[in-house]
Tab-separated table of N, CA and C in Angstrom:
chain	number	residue	atom	x	y	z
A	1082	UNK	N	-7.891	-28.823	8.033
A	1082	UNK	CA	-7.415	-27.492	8.356
A	1082	UNK	C	-7.764	-27.193	9.812
A	1083	UNK	N	-6.849	-26.558	10.536
A	1083	UNK	CA	-7.115	-26.255	11.939
A	1083	UNK	C	-8.004	-25.031	12.057
A	1084	UNK	N	-8.635	-24.916	13.192
A	1084	UNK	CA	-9.495	-23.765	13.438
A	1084	UNK	C	-10.954	-24.086	13.248
A	1085	UNK	N	-11.796	-23.247	13.829
A	1085	UNK	CA	-13.241	-23.444	13.767
A	1085	UNK	C	-13.789	-23.022	12.413
A	1086	UNK	N	-14.813	-23.742	11.971
A	1086	UNK	CA	-15.474	-23.398	10.715
A	1086	UNK	C	-16.967	-23.129	10.897
A	1087	UNK	N	-17.529	-23.531	12.020
A	1087	UNK	CA	-18.951	-23.340	12.266
A	1087	UNK	C	-19.201	-21.919	12.749
A	1088	UNK	N	-19.937	-21.144	11.965
A	1088	UNK	CA	-20.149	-19.733	12.277
A	1088	UNK	C	-20.840	-19.557	13.626
A	1089	UNK	N	-21.874	-20.325	13.902
A	1089	UNK	CA	-22.573	-20.175	15.178
A	1089	UNK	C	-21.642	-20.436	16.352
A	1090	UNK	N	-20.793	-21.442	16.228
A	1090	UNK	CA	-19.819	-21.755	17.281
A	1090	UNK	C	-18.815	-20.605	17.448
A	1091	UNK	N	-18.321	-20.085	16.336
A	1091	UNK	CA	-17.350	-18.993	16.412
A	1091	UNK	C	-17.963	-17.778	17.079
A	1092	UNK	N	-19.189	-17.433	16.715
A	1092	UNK	CA	-19.834	-16.261	17.293
A	1092	UNK	C	-20.175	-16.474	18.764
A	1093	UNK	N	-20.571	-17.677	19.131
A	1093	UNK	CA	-20.934	-17.964	20.518
A	1093	UNK	C	-19.750	-17.816	21.465
A	1094	UNK	N	-18.549	-18.063	20.974
A	1094	UNK	CA	-17.362	-18.019	21.823
A	1094	UNK	C	-16.503	-16.785	21.574
A	1095	UNK	N	-16.998	-15.864	20.784
A	1095	UNK	CA	-16.224	-14.696	20.378
A	1095	UNK	C	-15.900	-13.784	21.559
A	1096	UNK	N	-14.639	-13.427	21.672
A	1096	UNK	CA	-14.236	-12.352	22.577
A	1096	UNK	C	-13.265	-11.466	21.803
A	1097	UNK	N	-13.136	-10.253	22.257
A	1097	UNK	CA	-12.329	-9.275	21.535
A	1097	UNK	C	-11.279	-8.721	22.477
A	1098	UNK	N	-10.053	-8.632	21.985
A	1098	UNK	CA	-9.006	-7.962	22.747
A	1098	UNK	C	-8.535	-6.754	21.947
A	1099	UNK	N	-7.976	-5.803	22.676
A	1099	UNK	CA	-7.483	-4.582	22.041
A	1099	UNK	C	-6.014	-4.391	22.401
A	1100	UNK	N	-5.202	-4.183	21.395
A	1100	UNK	CA	-3.805	-3.842	21.652
A	1100	UNK	C	-3.762	-2.422	22.212
A	1101	UNK	N	-2.793	-2.135	23.079
A	1101	UNK	CA	-2.803	-0.838	23.760
A	1101	UNK	C	-2.432	0.379	22.911
A	1102	UNK	N	-1.678	0.226	21.871
A	1102	UNK	CA	-1.206	1.377	21.097
A	1102	UNK	C	-2.272	1.875	20.124
A	1103	UNK	N	-2.015	3.040	19.552
A	1103	UNK	CA	-2.779	3.544	18.418
A	1103	UNK	C	-1.929	3.252	17.186
A	1104	UNK	N	-2.571	2.808	16.118
A	1104	UNK	CA	-1.866	2.379	14.917
A	1104	UNK	C	-2.198	3.281	13.743
A	1105	UNK	N	-1.319	3.264	12.766
A	1105	UNK	CA	-1.513	4.003	11.530
A	1105	UNK	C	-1.385	3.022	10.373
A	1106	UNK	N	-2.165	3.251	9.339
A	1106	UNK	CA	-2.035	2.510	8.085
A	1106	UNK	C	-1.555	3.531	7.071
A	1107	UNK	N	-0.352	3.322	6.549
A	1107	UNK	CA	0.244	4.294	5.634
A	1107	UNK	C	0.744	3.572	4.389
A	1108	UNK	N	0.902	4.332	3.339
A	1108	UNK	CA	1.510	3.809	2.119
A	1108	UNK	C	2.817	4.551	1.918
A	1109	UNK	N	3.884	3.801	1.704
A	1109	UNK	CA	5.189	4.423	1.505
A	1109	UNK	C	5.737	4.010	0.152
A	1110	UNK	N	6.429	4.926	-0.469
A	1110	UNK	CA	7.074	4.643	-1.743
A	1110	UNK	C	8.403	3.945	-1.525
A	1111	UNK	N	9.057	3.605	-2.614
A	1111	UNK	CA	10.308	2.851	-2.525
A	1111	UNK	C	11.397	3.623	-1.785
A	1112	UNK	N	11.388	4.948	-1.831
A	1112	UNK	CA	12.402	5.731	-1.125
A	1112	UNK	C	12.277	5.600	0.390
A	1113	UNK	N	11.041	5.430	0.878
A	1113	UNK	CA	10.806	5.314	2.316
A	1113	UNK	C	10.744	3.874	2.795
A	1114	UNK	N	10.863	2.931	1.877
A	1114	UNK	CA	10.678	1.521	2.226
A	1114	UNK	C	12.001	0.791	2.353
A	1115	UNK	N	13.081	1.566	2.669
A	1115	UNK	CA	14.356	0.885	2.880
A	1115	UNK	C	14.078	-0.323	3.737
A	1116	UNK	N	14.848	-1.342	3.649
A	1116	UNK	CA	14.437	-2.633	4.204
A	1116	UNK	C	13.626	-2.534	5.495
A	1117	UNK	N	12.340	-2.346	5.346
A	1117	UNK	CA	11.452	-2.358	6.502
A	1117	UNK	C	11.198	-3.794	6.913
A	1118	UNK	N	11.148	-4.006	8.205
A	1118	UNK	CA	10.898	-5.346	8.730
A	1118	UNK	C	9.913	-5.243	9.886
A	1119	UNK	N	9.237	-6.328	10.140
A	1119	UNK	CA	8.326	-6.396	11.273
A	1119	UNK	C	9.145	-6.242	12.552
A	1120	UNK	N	8.659	-5.422	13.448
A	1120	UNK	CA	9.307	-5.203	14.737
A	1120	UNK	C	9.471	-3.729	15.009
A	1121	UNK	N	9.725	-3.396	16.253
A	1121	UNK	CA	9.922	-2.005	16.666
A	1121	UNK	C	8.797	-1.096	16.194
A	1122	UNK	N	7.556	-1.551	16.373
A	1122	UNK	CA	6.402	-0.729	16.037
A	1122	UNK	C	5.834	-0.956	14.654
A	1123	UNK	N	6.528	-1.691	13.794
A	1123	UNK	CA	5.987	-2.048	12.479
A	1123	UNK	C	5.358	-3.425	12.628
A	1124	UNK	N	4.062	-3.487	12.402
A	1124	UNK	CA	3.288	-4.697	12.697
A	1124	UNK	C	2.915	-5.514	11.474
A	1125	UNK	N	2.764	-4.878	10.315
A	1125	UNK	CA	2.365	-5.605	9.113
A	1125	UNK	C	2.832	-4.837	7.883
A	1126	UNK	N	3.173	-5.590	6.853
A	1126	UNK	CA	3.603	-5.030	5.574
A	1126	UNK	C	2.850	-5.739	4.467
A	1127	UNK	N	2.420	-4.980	3.472
A	1127	UNK	CA	1.726	-5.560	2.335
A	1127	UNK	C	2.156	-4.817	1.080
A	1128	UNK	N	2.751	-5.551	0.158
A	1128	UNK	CA	3.203	-4.942	-1.090
A	1128	UNK	C	2.034	-4.840	-2.054
A	1129	UNK	N	1.784	-3.623	-2.524
A	1129	UNK	CA	0.771	-3.376	-3.537
A	1129	UNK	C	1.458	-2.744	-4.732
A	1130	UNK	N	0.795	-2.754	-5.866
A	1130	UNK	CA	1.427	-2.191	-7.059
A	1130	UNK	C	1.704	-0.698	-6.894
A	1131	UNK	N	0.906	-0.006	-6.077
A	1131	UNK	CA	1.088	1.432	-5.885
A	1131	UNK	C	2.147	1.785	-4.842
A	1132	UNK	N	2.513	0.848	-4.008
A	1132	UNK	CA	3.488	1.115	-2.953
A	1132	UNK	C	3.378	0.079	-1.861
A	1133	UNK	N	4.113	0.293	-0.797
A	1133	UNK	CA	4.126	-0.619	0.335
A	1133	UNK	C	3.186	-0.095	1.410
A	1134	UNK	N	2.196	-0.908	1.789
A	1134	UNK	CA	1.316	-0.554	2.887
A	1134	UNK	C	1.973	-1.007	4.179
A	1135	UNK	N	2.029	-0.089	5.139
A	1135	UNK	CA	2.650	-0.372	6.431
A	1135	UNK	C	1.609	-0.134	7.511
A	1136	UNK	N	1.441	-1.119	8.387
A	1136	UNK	CA	0.644	-0.935	9.591
A	1136	UNK	C	1.654	-0.836	10.726
A	1137	UNK	N	1.653	0.321	11.367
A	1137	UNK	CA	2.657	0.577	12.394
A	1137	UNK	C	2.037	1.395	13.514
A	1138	UNK	N	2.771	1.504	14.597
A	1138	UNK	CA	2.292	2.369	15.673
A	1138	UNK	C	2.264	3.798	15.162
A	1139	UNK	N	1.376	4.579	15.724
A	1139	UNK	CA	1.287	5.978	15.348
A	1139	UNK	C	2.615	6.679	15.624
A	1140	UNK	N	3.280	6.288	16.695
A	1140	UNK	CA	4.565	6.892	17.036
A	1140	UNK	C	5.600	6.660	15.942
A	1141	UNK	N	5.657	5.452	15.394
A	1141	UNK	CA	6.608	5.154	14.316
A	1141	UNK	C	6.283	5.990	13.082
A	1142	UNK	N	5.009	6.066	12.729
A	1142	UNK	CA	4.623	6.852	11.553
A	1142	UNK	C	5.016	8.318	11.737
A	1143	UNK	N	4.758	8.857	12.910
A	1143	UNK	CA	5.112	10.250	13.170
A	1143	UNK	C	6.626	10.446	13.157
A	1144	UNK	N	7.359	9.520	13.779
A	1144	UNK	CA	8.832	9.619	13.818
A	1144	UNK	C	9.432	9.598	12.422
A	1145	UNK	N	8.833	8.827	11.526
A	1145	UNK	CA	9.361	8.699	10.172
A	1145	UNK	C	8.805	9.766	9.216
A	1146	UNK	N	7.885	10.566	9.718
A	1146	UNK	CA	7.312	11.612	8.881
A	1146	UNK	C	6.340	11.094	7.832
A	1147	UNK	N	5.797	9.904	8.065
A	1147	UNK	CA	4.829	9.355	7.128
A	1147	UNK	C	3.472	10.018	7.354
A	1148	UNK	N	2.807	10.421	6.284
A	1148	UNK	CA	1.490	11.048	6.458
A	1148	UNK	C	0.463	10.022	6.940
A	1149	UNK	N	-0.232	10.383	7.988
A	1149	UNK	CA	-1.215	9.482	8.604
A	1149	UNK	C	-2.612	9.963	8.248
A	1150	UNK	N	-3.351	9.112	7.565
A	1150	UNK	CA	-4.736	9.433	7.225
A	1150	UNK	C	-5.728	8.651	8.083
A	1151	UNK	N	-5.234	7.627	8.772
A	1151	UNK	CA	-6.137	6.760	9.530
A	1151	UNK	C	-5.454	6.346	10.829
A	1152	UNK	N	-5.996	6.812	11.961
A	1152	UNK	CA	-5.521	6.400	13.278
A	1152	UNK	C	-6.454	5.308	13.781
A	1153	UNK	N	-5.874	4.166	14.085
A	1153	UNK	CA	-6.698	2.988	14.342
A	1153	UNK	C	-6.408	2.338	15.686
A	1154	UNK	N	-7.452	1.711	16.199
A	1154	UNK	CA	-7.304	0.764	17.293
A	1154	UNK	C	-7.222	-0.612	16.659
A	1155	UNK	N	-6.383	-1.471	17.217
A	1155	UNK	CA	-6.198	-2.824	16.703
A	1155	UNK	C	-6.967	-3.775	17.598
A	1156	UNK	N	-8.017	-4.370	17.040
A	1156	UNK	CA	-8.833	-5.338	17.762
A	1156	UNK	C	-8.548	-6.732	17.220
A	1157	UNK	N	-8.498	-7.695	18.102
A	1157	UNK	CA	-8.290	-9.090	17.701
A	1157	UNK	C	-9.508	-9.902	18.105
A	1158	UNK	N	-10.038	-10.654	17.151
A	1158	UNK	CA	-11.138	-11.575	17.452
A	1158	UNK	C	-10.510	-12.832	18.031
A	1159	UNK	N	-10.773	-13.067	19.299
A	1159	UNK	CA	-10.141	-14.184	20.008
A	1159	UNK	C	-10.918	-15.480	19.786
A	1160	UNK	N	-10.976	-15.877	18.531
A	1160	UNK	CA	-11.513	-17.185	18.161
A	1160	UNK	C	-10.604	-17.694	17.047
A	1161	UNK	N	-10.180	-18.943	17.164
A	1161	UNK	CA	-9.296	-19.504	16.139
A	1161	UNK	C	-10.163	-19.978	14.985
A	1162	UNK	N	-10.360	-19.075	14.041
A	1162	UNK	CA	-11.160	-19.394	12.866
A	1162	UNK	C	-10.257	-19.996	11.792
A	1163	UNK	N	-10.756	-21.016	11.131
A	1163	UNK	CA	-10.012	-21.635	10.036
A	1163	UNK	C	-9.927	-20.660	8.873
A	1164	UNK	N	-8.883	-20.777	8.112
A	1164	UNK	CA	-8.726	-19.885	6.961
A	1164	UNK	C	-9.815	-20.098	5.920
A	1165	UNK	N	-10.444	-21.270	5.916
A	1165	UNK	CA	-11.526	-21.512	4.963
A	1165	UNK	C	-12.911	-21.408	5.610
A	1166	UNK	N	-12.976	-20.808	6.800
A	1166	UNK	CA	-14.266	-20.595	7.460
A	1166	UNK	C	-15.076	-19.572	6.658
A	1167	UNK	N	-16.374	-19.772	6.642
A	1167	UNK	CA	-17.254	-18.901	5.862
A	1167	UNK	C	-18.184	-18.138	6.800
A	1168	UNK	N	-18.268	-16.829	6.622
A	1168	UNK	CA	-19.284	-16.040	7.289
A	1168	UNK	C	-18.815	-15.130	8.413
A	1169	UNK	N	-17.653	-15.407	9.017
A	1169	UNK	CA	-17.227	-14.590	10.147
A	1169	UNK	C	-16.940	-13.158	9.714
A	1170	UNK	N	-16.196	-12.995	8.643
A	1170	UNK	CA	-15.883	-11.648	8.163
A	1170	UNK	C	-17.159	-10.897	7.816
A	1171	UNK	N	-18.076	-11.568	7.137
A	1171	UNK	CA	-19.343	-10.930	6.777
A	1171	UNK	C	-20.122	-10.533	8.025
A	1172	UNK	N	-20.135	-11.398	9.038
A	1172	UNK	CA	-20.899	-11.114	10.257
A	1172	UNK	C	-20.377	-9.865	10.958
A	1173	UNK	N	-19.059	-9.771	11.135
A	1173	UNK	CA	-18.571	-8.592	11.849
A	1173	UNK	C	-18.595	-7.347	10.973
A	1174	UNK	N	-18.405	-7.505	9.660
A	1174	UNK	CA	-18.454	-6.338	8.772
A	1174	UNK	C	-19.863	-5.750	8.724
A	1175	UNK	N	-20.863	-6.608	8.653
A	1175	UNK	CA	-22.253	-6.141	8.633
A	1175	UNK	C	-22.600	-5.464	9.962
A	1176	UNK	N	-22.198	-6.087	11.078
A	1176	UNK	CA	-22.508	-5.506	12.391
A	1176	UNK	C	-21.856	-4.139	12.549
A	1177	UNK	N	-20.589	-4.023	12.191
A	1177	UNK	CA	-19.899	-2.741	12.304
A	1177	UNK	C	-20.480	-1.725	11.310
A	1178	UNK	N	-20.797	-2.186	10.111
A	1178	UNK	CA	-21.386	-1.302	9.113
A	1178	UNK	C	-22.715	-0.724	9.569
A	1179	UNK	N	-23.504	-1.523	10.258
A	1179	UNK	CA	-24.793	-1.047	10.763
A	1179	UNK	C	-24.615	0.071	11.781
A	1180	UNK	N	-23.448	0.127	12.409
A	1180	UNK	CA	-23.128	1.184	13.370
A	1180	UNK	C	-22.271	2.281	12.745
A	1181	UNK	N	-22.080	2.211	11.430
A	1181	UNK	CA	-21.251	3.168	10.683
A	1181	UNK	C	-19.811	3.210	11.194
A	1182	UNK	N	-19.296	2.039	11.551
A	1182	UNK	CA	-17.909	1.924	12.005
A	1182	UNK	C	-17.117	1.225	10.910
A	1183	UNK	N	-16.209	1.941	10.263
A	1183	UNK	CA	-15.395	1.289	9.243
A	1183	UNK	C	-14.414	0.315	9.869
A	1184	UNK	N	-14.048	-0.706	9.114
A	1184	UNK	CA	-13.048	-1.649	9.609
A	1184	UNK	C	-12.156	-2.087	8.459
A	1185	UNK	N	-10.922	-2.325	8.803
A	1185	UNK	CA	-9.948	-2.853	7.857
A	1185	UNK	C	-9.440	-4.149	8.470
A	1186	UNK	N	-9.471	-5.211	7.692
A	1186	UNK	CA	-9.247	-6.553	8.210
A	1186	UNK	C	-7.869	-7.076	7.830
A	1187	UNK	N	-7.196	-7.661	8.807
A	1187	UNK	CA	-5.966	-8.415	8.585
A	1187	UNK	C	-6.259	-9.841	9.041
A	1188	UNK	N	-6.188	-10.778	8.123
A	1188	UNK	CA	-6.466	-12.166	8.479
A	1188	UNK	C	-5.157	-12.869	8.799
A	1189	UNK	N	-5.038	-13.309	10.037
A	1189	UNK	CA	-3.882	-14.091	10.441
A	1189	UNK	C	-4.221	-15.568	10.392
A	1190	UNK	N	-3.228	-16.405	10.614
A	1190	UNK	CA	-3.453	-17.846	10.602
A	1190	UNK	C	-4.422	-18.255	11.713
A	1191	UNK	N	-4.298	-17.641	12.891
A	1191	UNK	CA	-5.112	-18.030	14.037
A	1191	UNK	C	-6.311	-17.120	14.282
A	1192	UNK	N	-6.159	-15.840	13.971
A	1192	UNK	CA	-7.205	-14.880	14.322
A	1192	UNK	C	-7.391	-13.848	13.218
A	1193	UNK	N	-8.561	-13.229	13.233
A	1193	UNK	CA	-8.799	-12.048	12.409
A	1193	UNK	C	-8.506	-10.835	13.278
A	1194	UNK	N	-7.878	-9.852	12.673
A	1194	UNK	CA	-7.529	-8.608	13.343
A	1194	UNK	C	-8.236	-7.493	12.595
A	1195	UNK	N	-8.814	-6.576	13.336
A	1195	UNK	CA	-9.613	-5.516	12.737
A	1195	UNK	C	-9.062	-4.166	13.192
A	1196	UNK	N	-8.814	-3.306	12.238
A	1196	UNK	CA	-8.408	-1.938	12.538
A	1196	UNK	C	-9.634	-1.049	12.387
A	1197	UNK	N	-10.001	-0.391	13.467
A	1197	UNK	CA	-11.160	0.497	13.472
A	1197	UNK	C	-10.685	1.889	13.898
A	1198	UNK	N	-11.432	2.932	13.569
A	1198	UNK	CA	-11.011	4.262	14.018
A	1198	UNK	C	-10.779	4.267	15.532
A	1199	UNK	N	-9.660	4.821	15.939
A	1199	UNK	CA	-9.275	4.790	17.351
A	1199	UNK	C	-10.352	5.387	18.247
A	1200	UNK	N	-11.001	6.429	17.784
A	1200	UNK	CA	-12.014	7.087	18.611
A	1200	UNK	C	-13.345	6.331	18.643
A	1201	UNK	N	-13.450	5.229	17.903
A	1201	UNK	CA	-14.683	4.432	17.882
A	1201	UNK	C	-14.447	3.020	18.431
A	1202	UNK	N	-13.271	2.790	19.006
A	1202	UNK	CA	-12.896	1.435	19.437
A	1202	UNK	C	-13.858	0.855	20.467
A	1203	UNK	N	-14.202	1.631	21.472
A	1203	UNK	CA	-15.094	1.110	22.520
A	1203	UNK	C	-16.443	0.710	21.941
A	1204	UNK	N	-16.972	1.541	21.072
A	1204	UNK	CA	-18.264	1.222	20.437
A	1204	UNK	C	-18.129	-0.020	19.555
A	1205	UNK	N	-17.001	-0.152	18.863
A	1205	UNK	CA	-16.780	-1.328	18.017
A	1205	UNK	C	-16.726	-2.600	18.855
A	1206	UNK	N	-16.064	-2.543	19.998
A	1206	UNK	CA	-15.972	-3.723	20.863
A	1206	UNK	C	-17.359	-4.136	21.339
A	1207	UNK	N	-18.149	-3.184	21.782
A	1207	UNK	CA	-19.521	-3.494	22.227
A	1207	UNK	C	-20.312	-4.111	21.079
A	1208	UNK	N	-20.173	-3.539	19.905
A	1208	UNK	CA	-20.875	-4.048	18.722
A	1208	UNK	C	-20.462	-5.488	18.430
A	1209	UNK	N	-19.174	-5.745	18.436
A	1209	UNK	CA	-18.675	-7.092	18.135
A	1209	UNK	C	-19.080	-8.091	19.211
A	1210	UNK	N	-19.034	-7.671	20.475
A	1210	UNK	CA	-19.460	-8.573	21.553
A	1210	UNK	C	-20.934	-8.905	21.438
A	1211	UNK	N	-21.708	-8.013	20.831
A	1211	UNK	CA	-23.128	-8.261	20.615
A	1211	UNK	C	-23.393	-9.414	19.655
A	1212	UNK	N	-22.389	-9.773	18.871
A	1212	UNK	CA	-22.560	-10.906	17.952
A	1212	UNK	C	-22.719	-12.225	18.713
A	1213	UNK	N	-22.257	-12.284	19.959
A	1213	UNK	CA	-22.392	-13.515	20.750
A	1213	UNK	C	-23.846	-13.870	20.995
A	1214	UNK	N	-24.699	-12.875	21.090
A	1214	UNK	CA	-26.110	-13.144	21.400
A	1214	UNK	C	-26.966	-13.218	20.166
A	1215	UNK	N	-26.331	-13.266	19.042
A	1215	UNK	CA	-27.016	-13.292	17.753
A	1215	UNK	C	-27.912	-14.479	17.598
C-alpha cells in the first residue's frame, strides 16, 4: 500500500495547509439533494441513512438556503499517510481535544483533511504543528 505508515515519520514531516474558503457541513433531505455533484463549491458528499451530508463552501450553503450549524476551516495534513496507517488520527484528535478544538475528519487516499471551527483555525494549526516536536 502506498503512503507512510510509521507514526513518528509522519509526525516529523507533518505540515498543514488551509483552504481559503469557509466551509459548512450540512445535512439535506432528498428534496434538496437533486443530483448534487462535486464541484462549484460542493467538496464532499456522504450518504447516511438520515440524509445526505454535504461539505460545501459557506456561500453555497447560504445560496441554497441550507441551515448551517457548523462553519469550518478546511485543514489538510500534508503527509501522504497510508490508508492502513495506525495512530495519526488518534495523535491529532488527542492534541486538538486537549485544546478543546473539535475536529471532523475526511480521510482521502493521499491525505487526511480536518474541518475545525473557522474561528479556531489558527490555534488548530499551531496545535497540529506542535505534533512535529512530539
